[in-house]
One Martini backbone bead per residue (centre of mass of N, CA, C, O) as a GRO file, in nm:
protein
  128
    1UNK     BB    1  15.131  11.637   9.290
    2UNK     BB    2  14.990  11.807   9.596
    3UNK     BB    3  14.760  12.063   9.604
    4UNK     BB    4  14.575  12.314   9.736
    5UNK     BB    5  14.311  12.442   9.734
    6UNK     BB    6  14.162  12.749   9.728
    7UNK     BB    7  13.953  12.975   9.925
    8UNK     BB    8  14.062  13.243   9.873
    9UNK     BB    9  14.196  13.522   9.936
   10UNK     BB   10  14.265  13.484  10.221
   11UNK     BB   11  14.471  13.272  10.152
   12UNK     BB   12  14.637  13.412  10.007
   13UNK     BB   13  14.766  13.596  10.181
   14UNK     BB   14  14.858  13.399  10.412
   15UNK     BB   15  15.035  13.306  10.251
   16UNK     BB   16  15.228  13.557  10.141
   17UNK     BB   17  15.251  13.616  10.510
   18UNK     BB   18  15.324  13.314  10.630
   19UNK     BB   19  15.055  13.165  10.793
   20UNK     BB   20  14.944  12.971  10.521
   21UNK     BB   21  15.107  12.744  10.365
   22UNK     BB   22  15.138  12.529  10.088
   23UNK     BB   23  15.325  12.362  10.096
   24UNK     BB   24  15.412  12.014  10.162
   25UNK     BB   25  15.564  12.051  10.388
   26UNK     BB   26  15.411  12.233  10.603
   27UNK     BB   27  15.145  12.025  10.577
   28UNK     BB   28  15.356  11.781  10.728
   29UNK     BB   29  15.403  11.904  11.030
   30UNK     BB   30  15.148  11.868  11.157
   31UNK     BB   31  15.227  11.556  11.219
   32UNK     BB   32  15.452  11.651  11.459
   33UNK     BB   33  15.262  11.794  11.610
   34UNK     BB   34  15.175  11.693  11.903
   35UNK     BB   35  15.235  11.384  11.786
   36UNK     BB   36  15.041  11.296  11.594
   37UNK     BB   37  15.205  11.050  11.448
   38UNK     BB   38  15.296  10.893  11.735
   39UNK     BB   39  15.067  10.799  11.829
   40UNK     BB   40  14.905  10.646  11.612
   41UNK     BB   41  15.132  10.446  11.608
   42UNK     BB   42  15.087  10.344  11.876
   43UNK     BB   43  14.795  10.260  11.886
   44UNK     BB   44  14.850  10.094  11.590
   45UNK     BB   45  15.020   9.866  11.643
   46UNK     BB   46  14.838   9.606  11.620
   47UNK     BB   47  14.804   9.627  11.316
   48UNK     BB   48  14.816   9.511  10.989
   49UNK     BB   49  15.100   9.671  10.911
   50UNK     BB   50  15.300   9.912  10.661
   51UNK     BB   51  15.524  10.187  10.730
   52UNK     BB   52  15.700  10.430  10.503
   53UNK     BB   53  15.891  10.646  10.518
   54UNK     BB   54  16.049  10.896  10.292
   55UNK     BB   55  15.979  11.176  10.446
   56UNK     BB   56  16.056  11.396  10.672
   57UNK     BB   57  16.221  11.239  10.902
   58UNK     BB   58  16.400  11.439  11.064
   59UNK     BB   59  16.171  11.526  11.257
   60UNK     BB   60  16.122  11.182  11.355
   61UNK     BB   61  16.368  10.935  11.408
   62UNK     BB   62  16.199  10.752  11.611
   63UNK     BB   63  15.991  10.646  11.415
   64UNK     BB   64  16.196  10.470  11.256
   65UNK     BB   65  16.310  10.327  11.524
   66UNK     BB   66  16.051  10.188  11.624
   67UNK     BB   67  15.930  10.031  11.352
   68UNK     BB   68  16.212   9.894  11.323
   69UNK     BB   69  16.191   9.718  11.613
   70UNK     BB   70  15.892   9.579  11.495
   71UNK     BB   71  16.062   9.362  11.330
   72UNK     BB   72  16.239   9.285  11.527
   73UNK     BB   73  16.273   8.922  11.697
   74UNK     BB   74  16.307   9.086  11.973
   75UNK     BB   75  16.307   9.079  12.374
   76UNK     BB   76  16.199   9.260  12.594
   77UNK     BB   77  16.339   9.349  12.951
   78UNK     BB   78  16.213   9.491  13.223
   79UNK     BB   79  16.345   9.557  13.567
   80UNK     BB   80  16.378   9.841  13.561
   81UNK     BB   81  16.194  10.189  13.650
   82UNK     BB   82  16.357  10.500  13.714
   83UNK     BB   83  16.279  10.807  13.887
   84UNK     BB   84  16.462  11.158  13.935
   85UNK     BB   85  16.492  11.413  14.052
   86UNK     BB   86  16.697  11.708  14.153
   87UNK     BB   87  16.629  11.579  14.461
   88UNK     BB   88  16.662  11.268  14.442
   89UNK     BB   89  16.424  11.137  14.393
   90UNK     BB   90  16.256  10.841  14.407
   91UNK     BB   91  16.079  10.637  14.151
   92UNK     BB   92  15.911  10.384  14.064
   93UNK     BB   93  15.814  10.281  13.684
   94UNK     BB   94  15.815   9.940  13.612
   95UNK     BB   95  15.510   9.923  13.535
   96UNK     BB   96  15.441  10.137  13.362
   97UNK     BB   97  15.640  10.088  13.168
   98UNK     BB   98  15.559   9.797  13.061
   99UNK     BB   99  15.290   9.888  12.952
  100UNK     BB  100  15.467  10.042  12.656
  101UNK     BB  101  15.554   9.731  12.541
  102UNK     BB  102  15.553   9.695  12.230
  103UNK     BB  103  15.558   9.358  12.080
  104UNK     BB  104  15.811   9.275  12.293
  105UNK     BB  105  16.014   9.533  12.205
  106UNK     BB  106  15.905   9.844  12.243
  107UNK     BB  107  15.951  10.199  12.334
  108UNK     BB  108  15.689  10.438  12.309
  109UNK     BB  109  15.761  10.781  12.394
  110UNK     BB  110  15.581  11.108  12.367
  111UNK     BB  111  15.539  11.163  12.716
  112UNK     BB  112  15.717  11.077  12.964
  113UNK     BB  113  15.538  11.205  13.176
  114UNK     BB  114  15.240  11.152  13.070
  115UNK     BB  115  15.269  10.844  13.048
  116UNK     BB  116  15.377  10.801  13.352
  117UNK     BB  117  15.225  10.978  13.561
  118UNK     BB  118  15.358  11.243  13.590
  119UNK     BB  119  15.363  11.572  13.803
  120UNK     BB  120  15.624  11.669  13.721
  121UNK     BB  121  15.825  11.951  13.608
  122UNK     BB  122  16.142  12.005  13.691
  123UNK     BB  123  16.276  11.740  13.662
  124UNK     BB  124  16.519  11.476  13.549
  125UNK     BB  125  16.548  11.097  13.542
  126UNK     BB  126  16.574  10.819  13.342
  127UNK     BB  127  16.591  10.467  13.439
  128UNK     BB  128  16.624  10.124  13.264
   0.00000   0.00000   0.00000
């Protein structure tokens, strides 16, 4: 078991208002906030390495989904991807997607909308 040692009254209070929880599951959300543990799988997915979450996965199914897919020997071929706006405008965005292919096998966004360089807010769909 890993527990965090005390930094002072400070920090025992905090925990206390429950603004600073110490339990071991609190400090391993922070690796889901902003994507912090997707980015890093994605970036170093060229690495050679296993990674197996085994706590915690409810918080991010895809990152199990990705890791699996990275694993089995089967080729992506995206033909075509378009965004369309809730006003029916319609971008290919299939050399985009393309990009973002790690091992000929999986695609893993985890900001749709930054990932792709759109710049709209509005809301749309994604069709692959």
């Amino acid at each position: 078991v890993l527990t965090p040692g005390l930094g002072g009254l400070a920090d025992v209070v905090k925990s206390a208002a429950g603004t600073n929880p110490l339990r071991p599951i609190s400090l391993s959300q922070h690796l889901y906030k902003e994507q912090c543990l997707n980015n890093f799988l994605r970036k170093n997915s060229d690495e050679q390495w296993n990674m197996f979450l085994l706590d915690f996965v409810d918080f991010c199914p895809w990152t199990v989904r990705f890791l699996t897919a990275l694993n089995f020997p089967t080729t992506l071929e995206i033909h075509l991807g378009a965004y369309s706006d809730r006003f029916n405008n319609t971008i290919n965005i299939t050399d985009k997607i393309k990009k973002h292919i790690i091992h000929g096998r999986a695609v893993f966004l985890t900001n749709v909308l930054g990932d792709l360089g759109l710049k709209t807010r509005l809301g749309g769909s994604l069709t692959v």
